[in-house]
Amino acid sequence: MSKILLMRDSIVSDLAKNIRQNLDRYRNGDFELLLSDSSNFIDTEFDIIEEEISKIKVLGDELNEVQCCLSIYCALPGISAYLARDQRLWTFLTHIKLLPYARARWPIPDDSERAVSHIKKHFFAFGARGIERDNAISRLWWMASICSKVEGLTLEQSLTAFLYQSDVRANIVERPTTSQNVVLLSAVVRKLSQSLKGDKSLYEREKFRSVMKELNLQGGVKLFEVLEPNEVERIVTRCATKD
Amino acid sequence: MKFDRNKTFPYPVLRPFSNDYTESEYQTSVDFSASEGMISLEINHRTSSIELSDQVKVGTARFVSVVSCRETYFRDVLISEEENIKKQFRLDDLRGGVKVDSYIVATKKIPAFSAADINHEFGKSSFAFTPGDVLAQDETVVFFIERELFKPVTSVFDLVKSDQLSDGEWRINLEEEHIQIIINSSMKESIDAARNNTNMRYILLNSIYFSAAVHAIQRLKEFGSDYEEKKWGRVFFRQIHNNGFDLEGTDAYLLAQKLMKYPLRVLNAYILAGA
């Protein structure tokens, strides 16, 4: 077991400025050299479970996203949401601990120009989108974190329902009213899980968008937060079955 | 539920910028403080509507505040019959913008609500509410949480050496995550040594750090959006916001004094007064 390190801001900044010069390292090498100088990092009290880290891998053509989400969430036990918004954590992981996974999951284009912007997007974690959607590792942790709040399903079940279709996932994440409200999020993901086991109709792009739109309308005049969970469930069911 | 001054509800809702009620008002105040890894929040709900207050008293409505943080997906709902609500949150759960949305909400069926000052344009004098219906809503209050926001602004200043500069000459670079004060090697050695002495620190605070802060604030006033994504820019913007200071309407040197908590005071107390 080792400890989580945060890459110093100045190192993150240097790496971001020197992507082009480091292209070979991103493609075939590593950044282990940075570890030889401890002043490049800030220690934290949090453990990394190496056994879980080793499970984070792409399996041939299979992206293995559910397992990767589960593993990164288990690999970093006890980290706070505050720390999970820190680009220094994710840059450390994509450059040191999980560089082989990052380049397998997000293959670096041959064209140098495209490679630079691709690396900046998936190997760094700048801004909210960078952390939630683009960084090869942070996106896995945040998806697991959101799904860990779902009540009535295991984390694996909710991740399976949540990750089945990217448009559905984006629709949930981009609507804070749904993604932050545990009762509402749980009701929606449970409905998705049921649909996944059945005809998968809720995953149809237009269908799911209209459900979310309807929920948005309902939430515009009623404060879901004060309703009983069974009432929220009823509203979600009504929206999901409305033609 | 976002506060939107242009939104219309199918029933009267007591809100700022709305004439659903012709006389009554609903206002909230939000205060927060941080200590030992916790954020203490105190929210005060006030309404001049006797009819709405009565609904809270009889238990059919409640004062509700939703505290949410987009960056951490945190959300907590504070429901009370008391006007004053206090709650502590872990600093670990919050980062960036924290919103407080406050309401008076029906928590039980209200079959026939009426109030003397409901706008006649609604065309009826009595309204039925079901649980979850919003009776009053205030504007969203936003404050910012980041550990650096509770430290002196000088925590985002770095001394950087450049031997292209002559002795005594210095530059400021605002293009990195921290504000860089660039000096030559011998000056850096002197300043690094001086920073270990409290009195010397006060002198530095009132000289290069203060000047650097004034320069940074001036740039924020002129080209603010260029620096929003830099850590120092976020810290300055958010400390200005959280403290209720006015970036546009205040001269940079005055704002620097406020953000640095009037550094001349410590110079006077520990050095000038004893001279």
Short mmCIF file of C-alpha atoms in Angstrom, two decimals:
data_model
loop_
_atom_site.label_atom_id
_atom_site.label_comp_id
_atom_site.label_asym_id
_atom_site.label_seq_id
_atom_site.Cartn_x
_atom_site.Cartn_y
_atom_site.Cartn_z
CA MET A 1 0.00 0.00 0.00
CA SER A 2 1.35 3.46 -0.84
CA LYS A 3 0.14 6.97 -0.18
CA ILE A 4 -1.55 9.31 -2.61
CA LEU A 5 0.78 12.06 -3.74
CA LEU A 6 -0.27 15.39 -5.18
CA MET A 7 1.84 16.70 -7.99
CA ARG A 8 2.96 20.22 -7.21
CA ASP A 9 1.24 22.99 -9.20
CA SER A 10 4.55 24.03 -10.70
CA ILE A 11 5.17 20.47 -11.99
CA VAL A 12 1.65 20.22 -13.44
CA SER A 13 2.24 23.55 -15.10
CA ASP A 14 5.66 22.47 -16.49
CA LEU A 15 4.22 19.21 -17.83
CA ALA A 16 1.36 21.05 -19.51
CA LYS A 17 3.80 23.46 -21.16
CA ASN A 18 6.06 20.66 -22.36
CA ILE A 19 3.61 18.13 -23.79
CA ARG A 20 5.15 18.39 -27.24
CA GLN A 21 8.69 17.79 -25.94
CA ASN A 22 7.42 14.84 -23.90
CA LEU A 23 5.39 13.17 -26.66
CA ASP A 24 7.68 10.13 -26.74
CA ARG A 25 7.28 9.65 -23.01
CA TYR A 26 3.49 9.84 -23.32
CA ARG A 27 3.54 7.35 -26.19
CA ASN A 28 6.11 4.82 -25.03
CA GLY A 29 7.87 5.95 -21.89
CA ASP A 30 7.00 7.09 -18.40
CA PHE A 31 7.44 9.93 -15.94
CA GLU A 32 8.94 7.85 -13.10
CA LEU A 33 11.92 10.22 -13.09
CA LEU A 34 9.74 12.78 -11.34
CA LEU A 35 9.54 10.42 -8.35
CA SER A 36 13.28 10.71 -7.76
CA ASP A 37 12.75 14.21 -6.36
CA SER A 38 10.25 14.15 -3.51
CA SER A 39 9.89 17.93 -3.68
CA ASN A 40 7.89 17.45 -6.90
CA PHE A 41 5.03 16.07 -4.80
CA ILE A 42 3.01 16.80 -1.70
CA ASP A 43 2.30 13.86 0.62
CA THR A 44 -1.21 13.08 1.75
CA GLU A 45 -2.52 10.83 4.49
CA PHE A 46 -4.60 8.79 2.03
CA ASP A 47 -3.72 5.26 0.94
CA ILE A 48 -3.71 3.86 -2.56
CA ILE A 49 -4.74 0.21 -2.73
CA GLU A 50 -2.34 -1.11 -5.35
CA GLU A 51 -4.32 -4.32 -5.86
CA GLU A 52 -7.31 -2.28 -7.08
CA ILE A 53 -5.10 -0.06 -9.23
CA SER A 54 -3.87 -3.16 -11.05
CA LYS A 55 -7.46 -4.01 -12.04
CA ILE A 56 -7.85 -0.75 -13.96
CA LYS A 57 -7.23 -1.84 -17.50
CA VAL A 58 -8.72 -1.98 -20.97
CA LEU A 59 -9.37 -5.59 -22.00
CA GLY A 60 -8.74 -5.74 -25.72
CA ASP A 61 -11.71 -4.08 -27.41
CA GLU A 62 -13.63 -4.01 -24.13
CA LEU A 63 -13.27 -0.67 -22.32
CA ASN A 64 -14.17 -2.36 -19.03
CA GLU A 65 -15.58 0.92 -17.71
CA VAL A 66 -17.74 -0.47 -14.90
CA GLN A 67 -14.85 -2.45 -13.40
CA CYS A 68 -12.48 0.49 -13.84
CA CYS A 69 -14.92 2.80 -12.01
CA LEU A 70 -15.33 0.27 -9.20
CA SER A 71 -11.59 -0.24 -8.91
CA ILE A 72 -10.55 3.41 -8.82
CA TYR A 73 -13.26 4.08 -6.22
CA CYS A 74 -11.95 1.22 -4.08
CA ALA A 75 -8.31 2.13 -4.78
CA LEU A 76 -8.66 5.56 -3.18
CA PRO A 77 -10.65 4.87 -0.01
CA GLY A 78 -11.45 7.84 2.14
CA ILE A 79 -10.56 10.63 -0.25
CA SER A 80 -12.95 13.52 0.11
CA ALA A 81 -14.95 15.17 -2.64
CA TYR A 82 -12.83 18.25 -1.94
CA LEU A 83 -9.63 16.36 -2.77
CA ALA A 84 -11.29 14.70 -5.75
CA ARG A 85 -11.66 18.15 -7.36
CA ASP A 86 -7.91 18.68 -7.19
CA GLN A 87 -6.17 18.51 -10.55
CA ARG A 88 -2.86 17.72 -8.81
CA LEU A 89 -4.22 14.33 -7.69
CA TRP A 90 -5.44 13.27 -11.13
CA THR A 91 -2.35 14.53 -12.94
CA PHE A 92 -0.25 12.42 -10.57
CA LEU A 93 -2.34 9.33 -11.33
CA THR A 94 -2.45 9.77 -15.12
CA HIS A 95 1.30 10.45 -15.32
CA ILE A 96 2.67 8.06 -12.73
CA LYS A 97 0.37 5.31 -11.45
CA LEU A 98 -1.96 4.81 -14.37
CA LEU A 99 -0.13 6.07 -17.44
CA PRO A 100 -0.39 2.70 -19.29
CA TYR A 101 -4.17 2.62 -18.68
CA ALA A 102 -4.61 6.26 -19.73
CA ARG A 103 -2.87 5.70 -23.06
CA ALA A 104 -4.67 2.39 -23.67
CA ARG A 105 -8.07 3.93 -22.96
CA TRP A 106 -7.37 7.17 -24.80
CA PRO A 107 -4.90 6.18 -27.56
CA ILE A 108 -2.66 9.08 -28.48
CA PRO A 109 -3.10 10.21 -32.12
CA ASP A 110 -0.09 9.90 -34.45
CA ASP A 111 -0.38 13.48 -35.55
CA SER A 112 1.66 15.58 -33.11
CA GLU A 113 -0.67 18.58 -33.17
CA ARG A 114 -3.70 16.45 -32.36
CA ALA A 115 -1.69 14.45 -29.83
CA VAL A 116 -0.87 17.58 -27.82
CA SER A 117 -4.50 18.64 -27.43
CA HIS A 118 -5.56 15.02 -26.80
CA ILE A 119 -3.02 14.67 -23.98
CA LYS A 120 -4.00 18.01 -22.51
CA LYS A 121 -7.59 16.80 -22.45
CA HIS A 122 -7.20 13.27 -21.08
CA PHE A 123 -3.95 13.33 -19.09
CA PHE A 124 -4.55 16.62 -17.28
CA ALA A 125 -7.61 17.77 -15.35
CA PHE A 126 -8.16 21.44 -16.06
CA GLY A 127 -11.50 22.94 -15.05
CA ALA A 128 -14.78 21.28 -14.12
CA ARG A 129 -15.19 19.46 -17.45
CA GLY A 130 -11.62 18.25 -17.30
CA ILE A 131 -12.23 16.61 -13.94
CA GLU A 132 -15.75 15.28 -14.51
CA ARG A 133 -15.56 14.19 -18.11
CA ASP A 134 -12.15 14.25 -19.72
CA ASN A 135 -9.33 13.12 -17.43
CA ALA A 136 -8.77 9.40 -17.95
CA ILE A 137 -8.97 8.62 -14.23
CA SER A 138 -10.98 11.35 -12.52
CA ARG A 139 -14.00 10.69 -14.75
CA LEU A 140 -14.07 7.08 -13.50
CA TRP A 141 -13.94 8.16 -9.84
CA TRP A 142 -16.64 10.79 -10.23
CA MET A 143 -19.00 8.42 -12.04
CA ALA A 144 -18.51 5.91 -9.23
CA SER A 145 -19.00 8.63 -6.64
CA ILE A 146 -22.31 9.73 -8.18
CA CYS A 147 -23.51 6.12 -8.46
CA SER A 148 -22.44 5.32 -4.89
CA LYS A 149 -25.28 7.58 -3.71
CA VAL A 150 -27.96 5.56 -5.48
CA GLU A 151 -30.17 3.79 -2.98
CA GLY A 152 -31.61 0.34 -3.61
CA LEU A 153 -28.93 -0.88 -6.03
CA THR A 154 -25.37 -2.06 -5.54
CA LEU A 155 -22.63 0.21 -6.85
CA GLU A 156 -21.99 -2.23 -9.68
CA GLN A 157 -25.68 -2.32 -10.62
CA SER A 158 -26.01 1.44 -10.66
CA LEU A 159 -22.77 1.89 -12.63
CA THR A 160 -23.97 -0.69 -15.15
CA ALA A 161 -27.23 1.22 -15.64
CA PHE A 162 -25.53 4.62 -15.59
CA LEU A 163 -22.75 3.78 -18.05
CA TYR A 164 -24.82 1.85 -20.57
CA GLN A 165 -25.38 4.88 -22.77
CA SER A 166 -23.29 8.05 -22.85
CA ASP A 167 -26.16 10.37 -23.75
CA VAL A 168 -28.16 9.18 -20.74
CA ARG A 169 -25.15 9.62 -18.50
CA ALA A 170 -24.53 13.15 -19.78
CA ASN A 171 -28.18 14.06 -19.31
CA ILE A 172 -27.99 13.06 -15.65
CA VAL A 173 -24.60 14.58 -14.86
CA GLU A 174 -25.40 17.87 -16.54
CA ARG A 175 -28.58 18.33 -14.53
CA PRO A 176 -27.51 19.12 -10.97
CA THR A 177 -31.13 18.95 -9.79
CA THR A 178 -31.08 15.26 -10.61
CA SER A 179 -27.46 14.30 -10.00
CA GLN A 180 -27.26 16.03 -6.59
CA ASN A 181 -30.62 14.96 -5.22
CA VAL A 182 -30.07 11.46 -3.83
CA VAL A 183 -33.75 10.51 -3.78
CA LEU A 184 -34.39 11.68 -7.33
CA LEU A 185 -31.11 10.27 -8.68
CA SER A 186 -31.87 6.92 -7.06
CA ALA A 187 -35.36 6.79 -8.56
CA VAL A 188 -34.04 7.63 -12.05
CA VAL A 189 -31.15 5.14 -11.97
CA ARG A 190 -33.43 2.41 -10.60
CA LYS A 191 -35.78 3.03 -13.53
CA LEU A 192 -32.80 2.80 -15.92
CA SER A 193 -31.70 -0.43 -14.28
CA GLN A 194 -35.18 -1.92 -14.74
CA SER A 195 -35.21 -0.80 -18.35
CA LEU A 196 -31.78 -2.30 -18.95
CA LYS A 197 -33.04 -5.68 -17.79
CA GLY A 198 -36.10 -5.34 -20.03
CA ASP A 199 -36.65 -3.64 -23.38
CA LYS A 200 -34.08 -0.87 -22.82
CA SER A 201 -36.63 1.65 -24.11
CA LEU A 202 -35.64 4.24 -21.53
CA TYR A 203 -32.22 4.38 -23.17
CA GLU A 204 -33.68 5.65 -26.41
CA ARG A 205 -32.20 9.10 -26.83
CA GLU A 206 -35.43 11.00 -27.39
CA LYS A 207 -37.33 9.01 -24.79
CA PHE A 208 -34.83 9.69 -22.00
CA ARG A 209 -34.50 13.34 -22.95
CA SER A 210 -38.25 13.79 -22.77
CA VAL A 211 -38.36 12.06 -19.36
CA MET A 212 -35.69 14.42 -18.03
CA LYS A 213 -37.47 17.39 -19.57
CA GLU A 214 -40.71 16.36 -17.90
CA LEU A 215 -38.94 15.91 -14.56
CA ASN A 216 -37.46 19.34 -15.00
CA LEU A 217 -40.93 20.80 -15.53
CA GLN A 218 -42.27 19.03 -12.45
CA GLY A 219 -39.28 20.21 -10.42
CA GLY A 220 -39.90 23.75 -11.59
CA VAL A 221 -42.97 24.13 -9.41
CA LYS A 222 -42.51 21.44 -6.77
CA LEU A 223 -39.56 21.19 -4.46
CA PHE A 224 -38.67 17.48 -4.68
CA GLU A 225 -36.40 17.82 -1.66
CA VAL A 226 -39.32 17.97 0.78
CA LEU A 227 -41.26 15.07 -0.74
CA GLU A 228 -41.27 11.54 0.61
CA PRO A 229 -39.13 9.10 -1.44
CA ASN A 230 -42.21 7.12 -2.55
CA GLU A 231 -43.79 10.31 -3.89
CA VAL A 232 -40.61 11.10 -5.87
CA GLU A 233 -40.65 7.52 -7.18
CA ARG A 234 -44.27 8.00 -8.29
CA ILE A 235 -43.37 11.22 -10.13
CA VAL A 236 -40.44 9.55 -11.90
CA THR A 237 -42.61 6.57 -12.88
CA ARG A 238 -45.28 8.93 -14.22
CA CYS A 239 -42.69 10.85 -16.27
CA ALA A 240 -41.11 7.63 -17.56
CA THR A 241 -44.40 6.12 -18.67
CA LYS A 242 -45.80 9.28 -20.23
CA ASP A 243 -45.97 9.07 -24.04
CA MET B 1 -35.34 24.83 -8.24
CA LYS B 2 -33.47 27.82 -9.56
CA PHE B 3 -34.53 31.33 -8.69
CA ASP B 4 -35.65 32.97 -11.90
CA ARG B 5 -37.19 36.40 -11.67
CA ASN B 6 -38.97 35.91 -15.02
CA LYS B 7 -40.57 32.63 -14.05
CA THR B 8 -44.30 32.48 -13.44
CA PHE B 9 -45.99 29.95 -11.17
CA PRO B 10 -49.59 28.84 -11.60
CA TYR B 11 -50.26 30.18 -8.10
CA PRO B 12 -49.01 33.10 -6.01
CA VAL B 13 -45.43 32.81 -4.76
CA LEU B 14 -43.92 35.48 -2.55
CA ARG B 15 -40.66 36.41 -4.27
CA PRO B 16 -38.41 39.41 -4.88
CA PHE B 17 -39.18 41.21 -8.17
CA SER B 18 -42.67 39.69 -8.27
CA ASN B 19 -46.03 41.29 -7.58
CA ASP B 20 -47.88 38.06 -6.76
CA TYR B 21 -48.17 39.61 -3.30
CA THR B 22 -48.64 43.36 -3.26
CA GLU B 23 -47.42 44.13 0.26
CA SER B 24 -45.61 41.22 1.90
CA GLU B 25 -41.95 40.37 1.64
CA TYR B 26 -39.80 37.30 2.17
CA GLN B 27 -36.07 37.69 2.75
CA THR B 28 -33.28 35.48 3.96
CA SER B 29 -29.79 36.19 5.17
CA VAL B 30 -26.94 33.71 5.00
CA ASP B 31 -23.79 33.92 7.12
CA PHE B 32 -20.96 31.47 7.06
CA SER B 33 -17.71 30.99 8.89
CA ALA B 34 -14.98 28.36 8.79
CA SER B 35 -12.99 26.74 11.55
CA GLU B 36 -11.24 23.42 12.13
CA GLY B 37 -12.37 21.75 8.96
CA MET B 38 -16.00 22.75 9.38
CA ILE B 39 -18.17 25.39 7.75
CA SER B 40 -20.85 26.86 9.99
CA LEU B 41 -23.88 28.17 8.23
CA GLU B 42 -26.57 30.36 9.74
CA ILE B 43 -29.65 31.10 7.68
CA ASN B 44 -32.35 33.48 8.76
CA HIS B 45 -35.78 33.41 7.12
CA ARG B 46 -38.03 36.45 7.52
CA THR B 47 -41.46 37.11 6.10
CA SER B 48 -43.89 39.92 6.72
CA SER B 49 -46.76 37.76 5.46
CA ILE B 50 -48.83 36.82 8.49
CA GLU B 51 -50.72 34.24 6.45
CA LEU B 52 -47.54 32.40 5.40
CA SER B 53 -46.11 32.59 8.93
CA ASP B 54 -49.35 31.07 10.18
CA GLN B 55 -48.96 28.11 7.80
CA VAL B 56 -45.53 27.45 9.29
CA LYS B 57 -46.93 27.76 12.82
CA VAL B 58 -49.73 25.27 12.21
CA GLY B 59 -47.29 22.83 10.56
CA THR B 60 -48.56 22.82 6.98
CA ALA B 61 -45.50 24.68 5.67
CA ARG B 62 -41.83 24.89 6.61
CA PHE B 63 -38.83 27.13 6.10
CA VAL B 64 -36.52 25.22 3.77
CA SER B 65 -32.97 25.91 2.64
CA VAL B 66 -31.22 23.75 0.08
CA VAL B 67 -27.44 23.93 0.37
CA SER B 68 -25.75 22.62 -2.75
CA CYS B 69 -22.31 22.47 -4.25
CA ARG B 70 -22.02 21.64 -7.95
CA GLU B 71 -18.34 20.74 -7.78
CA THR B 72 -18.75 18.07 -5.12
CA TYR B 73 -22.34 17.03 -5.96
CA PHE B 74 -23.18 17.85 -2.36
CA ARG B 75 -26.72 18.67 -1.39
CA ASP B 76 -28.35 19.04 1.99
CA VAL B 77 -31.87 20.13 2.79
CA LEU B 78 -32.54 22.07 5.96
CA ILE B 79 -36.22 22.01 6.95
CA SER B 80 -37.38 23.91 10.00
CA GLU B 81 -40.29 25.58 11.68
CA GLU B 82 -37.84 28.08 13.15
CA GLU B 83 -36.83 31.21 11.26
CA ASN B 84 -33.24 30.71 12.25
CA ILE B 85 -31.45 27.60 10.99
CA LYS B 86 -27.88 26.70 11.93
CA LYS B 87 -25.90 23.80 10.59
CA GLN B 88 -22.31 22.73 10.31
CA PHE B 89 -20.84 21.05 7.22
CA ARG B 90 -17.54 19.31 6.65
CA LEU B 91 -15.15 21.43 4.62
CA ASP B 92 -14.22 18.21 2.81
CA ASP B 93 -17.71 18.08 1.27
CA LEU B 94 -17.63 21.53 -0.28
CA ARG B 95 -15.44 23.14 -2.88
CA GLY B 96 -15.95 26.10 -5.20
CA GLY B 97 -19.37 27.75 -5.38
CA VAL B 98 -21.84 26.80 -2.66
CA LYS B 99 -25.43 27.83 -3.28
CA VAL B 100 -28.10 28.41 -0.67
CA ASP B 101 -31.66 28.44 -2.03
CA SER B 102 -34.32 29.31 0.49
CA TYR B 103 -38.05 28.82 0.44
CA ILE B 104 -41.25 28.49 2.39
CA VAL B 105 -42.76 25.23 1.17
CA ALA B 106 -46.03 23.42 1.74
CA THR B 107 -45.25 20.17 3.52
CA LYS B 108 -48.87 19.11 3.97
CA LYS B 109 -52.03 19.75 2.01
CA ILE B 110 -53.33 23.30 2.33
CA PRO B 111 -56.85 23.12 0.91
CA ALA B 112 -57.77 26.80 0.96
CA PHE B 113 -55.01 29.34 1.41
CA SER B 114 -55.76 33.00 1.19
CA ALA B 115 -53.92 36.19 1.97
CA ALA B 116 -55.15 39.77 1.94
CA ASP B 117 -52.45 41.05 -0.41
CA ILE B 118 -52.47 38.38 -3.12
CA ASN B 119 -52.60 40.16 -6.46
CA HIS B 120 -56.19 40.44 -7.71
CA GLU B 121 -55.01 39.47 -11.20
CA PHE B 122 -55.02 35.82 -10.06
CA GLY B 123 -58.80 36.14 -10.24
CA LYS B 124 -59.54 34.10 -7.14
CA SER B 125 -59.10 34.50 -3.43
CA SER B 126 -58.29 30.97 -2.31
CA PHE B 127 -55.63 28.51 -3.44
CA ALA B 128 -55.03 24.81 -2.79
CA PHE B 129 -51.47 23.62 -2.22
CA THR B 130 -50.04 20.12 -2.05
CA PRO B 131 -46.74 19.02 -0.45
CA GLY B 132 -43.73 20.36 -2.32
CA ASP B 133 -45.47 23.49 -3.61
CA VAL B 134 -43.34 26.58 -3.13
CA LEU B 135 -45.10 29.38 -1.27
CA ALA B 136 -42.18 31.79 -1.06
CA GLN B 137 -38.73 31.87 -2.60
CA ASP B 138 -35.71 34.13 -2.13
CA GLU B 139 -32.82 34.80 -4.47
CA THR B 140 -29.96 32.29 -4.45
CA VAL B 141 -27.04 33.20 -2.21
CA VAL B 142 -23.63 31.99 -3.38
CA PHE B 143 -20.39 31.82 -1.44
CA PHE B 144 -17.11 30.16 -2.27
CA ILE B 145 -15.16 27.52 -0.41
CA GLU B 146 -11.54 26.68 -1.01
CA ARG B 147 -8.91 26.17 1.62
CA GLU B 148 -6.84 29.00 0.18
CA LEU B 149 -9.78 31.35 0.79
CA PHE B 150 -9.25 31.05 4.51
CA LYS B 151 -5.55 31.81 4.27
CA PRO B 152 -3.97 35.22 3.68
CA VAL B 153 -4.02 36.15 -0.02
CA THR B 154 -0.23 36.06 0.09
CA SER B 155 -0.50 32.24 0.15
CA VAL B 156 -0.84 32.45 -3.63
CA PHE B 157 2.37 34.47 -4.04
CA ASP B 158 5.66 32.77 -4.99
CA LEU B 159 9.14 34.26 -4.98
CA VAL B 160 10.94 33.18 -8.14
CA LYS B 161 14.54 33.95 -9.06
CA SER B 162 15.83 35.26 -12.36
CA ASP B 163 19.42 36.36 -12.71
CA GLN B 164 18.53 38.53 -15.65
CA LEU B 165 17.40 41.12 -13.13
CA SER B 166 19.76 43.52 -11.43
CA ASP B 167 19.91 43.86 -7.67
CA GLY B 168 16.80 45.54 -6.34
CA GLU B 169 14.87 45.19 -9.59
CA TRP B 170 11.76 43.03 -9.55
CA ARG B 171 8.96 41.91 -11.82
CA ILE B 172 5.52 40.34 -11.40
CA ASN B 173 4.25 37.45 -13.51
CA LEU B 174 0.51 36.83 -13.39
CA GLU B 175 0.43 34.11 -16.03
CA GLU B 176 1.02 31.15 -13.69
CA GLU B 177 -1.25 29.54 -11.09
CA HIS B 178 0.41 31.60 -8.33
CA ILE B 179 1.48 35.23 -8.59
CA GLN B 180 5.22 35.18 -9.19
CA ILE B 181 7.40 37.91 -7.74
CA ILE B 182 10.62 37.64 -9.72
CA ILE B 183 13.90 38.80 -8.20
CA ASN B 184 17.55 37.91 -8.63
CA SER B 185 19.29 35.16 -6.62
CA SER B 186 20.94 37.34 -4.02
CA MET B 187 17.72 39.25 -3.36
CA LYS B 188 15.82 35.97 -3.09
CA GLU B 189 18.29 34.70 -0.52
CA SER B 190 17.88 37.89 1.52
CA ILE B 191 14.09 37.79 1.33
CA ASP B 192 13.91 34.06 2.12
CA ALA B 193 16.02 34.72 5.21
CA ALA B 194 13.95 37.75 6.17
CA ARG B 195 10.71 35.74 5.97
CA ASN B 196 11.81 33.73 9.00
CA ASN B 197 11.68 36.85 11.13
CA THR B 198 8.23 38.12 12.09
CA ASN B 199 9.09 41.82 11.99
CA MET B 200 10.82 41.45 8.64
CA ARG B 201 7.75 39.67 7.33
CA TYR B 202 5.64 42.71 8.17
CA ILE B 203 8.04 44.90 6.21
CA LEU B 204 7.84 42.58 3.21
CA LEU B 205 4.07 42.48 3.49
CA ASN B 206 3.96 46.27 3.25
CA SER B 207 6.46 46.52 0.43
CA ILE B 208 6.72 44.00 -2.41
CA TYR B 209 3.70 41.87 -1.44
CA PHE B 210 1.43 44.88 -1.13
CA SER B 211 2.63 46.32 -4.43
CA ALA B 212 2.18 42.94 -6.12
CA ALA B 213 -1.37 42.66 -4.73
CA VAL B 214 -2.23 46.16 -6.03
CA HIS B 215 -0.89 45.24 -9.46
CA ALA B 216 -2.82 41.95 -9.51
CA ILE B 217 -6.07 43.64 -8.46
CA GLN B 218 -5.62 46.32 -11.11
CA ARG B 219 -5.24 43.59 -13.75
CA LEU B 220 -8.35 41.81 -12.42
CA LYS B 221 -10.27 45.07 -12.75
CA GLU B 222 -9.12 45.47 -16.36
CA PHE B 223 -8.85 41.91 -17.69
CA GLY B 224 -10.59 39.80 -15.03
CA SER B 225 -11.74 36.98 -17.29
CA ASP B 226 -8.13 36.32 -18.38
CA TYR B 227 -7.28 35.22 -14.85
CA GLU B 228 -10.42 33.38 -13.71
CA GLU B 229 -8.88 29.95 -14.28
CA LYS B 230 -5.63 30.74 -12.46
CA LYS B 231 -5.53 29.71 -8.84
CA TRP B 232 -4.51 33.21 -7.69
CA GLY B 233 -7.33 34.73 -9.76
CA ARG B 234 -9.89 32.41 -8.19
CA VAL B 235 -8.61 33.17 -4.69
CA PHE B 236 -8.74 36.92 -5.25
CA PHE B 237 -12.15 36.89 -6.99
CA ARG B 238 -13.70 34.63 -4.37
CA GLN B 239 -12.27 36.42 -1.36
CA ILE B 240 -13.61 39.67 -2.83
CA HIS B 241 -17.03 38.04 -3.34
CA ASN B 242 -17.21 36.29 0.05
CA ASN B 243 -16.30 39.50 1.87
CA GLY B 244 -18.82 41.57 -0.08
CA PHE B 245 -16.12 43.87 -1.53
CA ASP B 246 -16.69 45.71 -4.80
CA LEU B 247 -13.98 45.00 -7.37
CA GLU B 248 -15.18 47.44 -10.00
CA GLY B 249 -16.05 50.32 -7.72
CA THR B 250 -13.04 50.26 -5.39
CA ASP B 251 -9.53 51.50 -6.17
CA ALA B 252 -6.95 48.71 -6.33
CA TYR B 253 -4.85 50.07 -3.46
CA LEU B 254 -7.90 50.24 -1.17
CA LEU B 255 -9.01 46.73 -2.10
CA ALA B 256 -5.48 45.42 -1.52
CA GLN B 257 -5.56 46.85 2.00
CA LYS B 258 -8.87 45.15 2.71
CA LEU B 259 -7.82 41.78 1.30
CA MET B 260 -4.53 41.92 3.19
CA LYS B 261 -6.35 42.99 6.36
CA TYR B 262 -4.72 46.40 6.55
CA PRO B 263 -1.04 45.42 6.69
CA LEU B 264 0.03 48.88 7.84
CA ARG B 265 -1.56 48.05 11.19
CA VAL B 266 0.93 45.27 11.95
CA LEU B 267 3.81 47.40 10.74
CA ASN B 268 2.71 50.12 13.12
CA ALA B 269 2.00 47.81 16.05
CA TYR B 270 5.21 45.78 15.89
CA ILE B 271 7.78 48.07 14.28
CA LEU B 272 6.86 51.74 13.98
CA ALA B 273 5.30 52.10 17.43
CA GLY B 274 8.31 50.52 19.09
CA ALA B 275 10.86 52.57 17.16
#
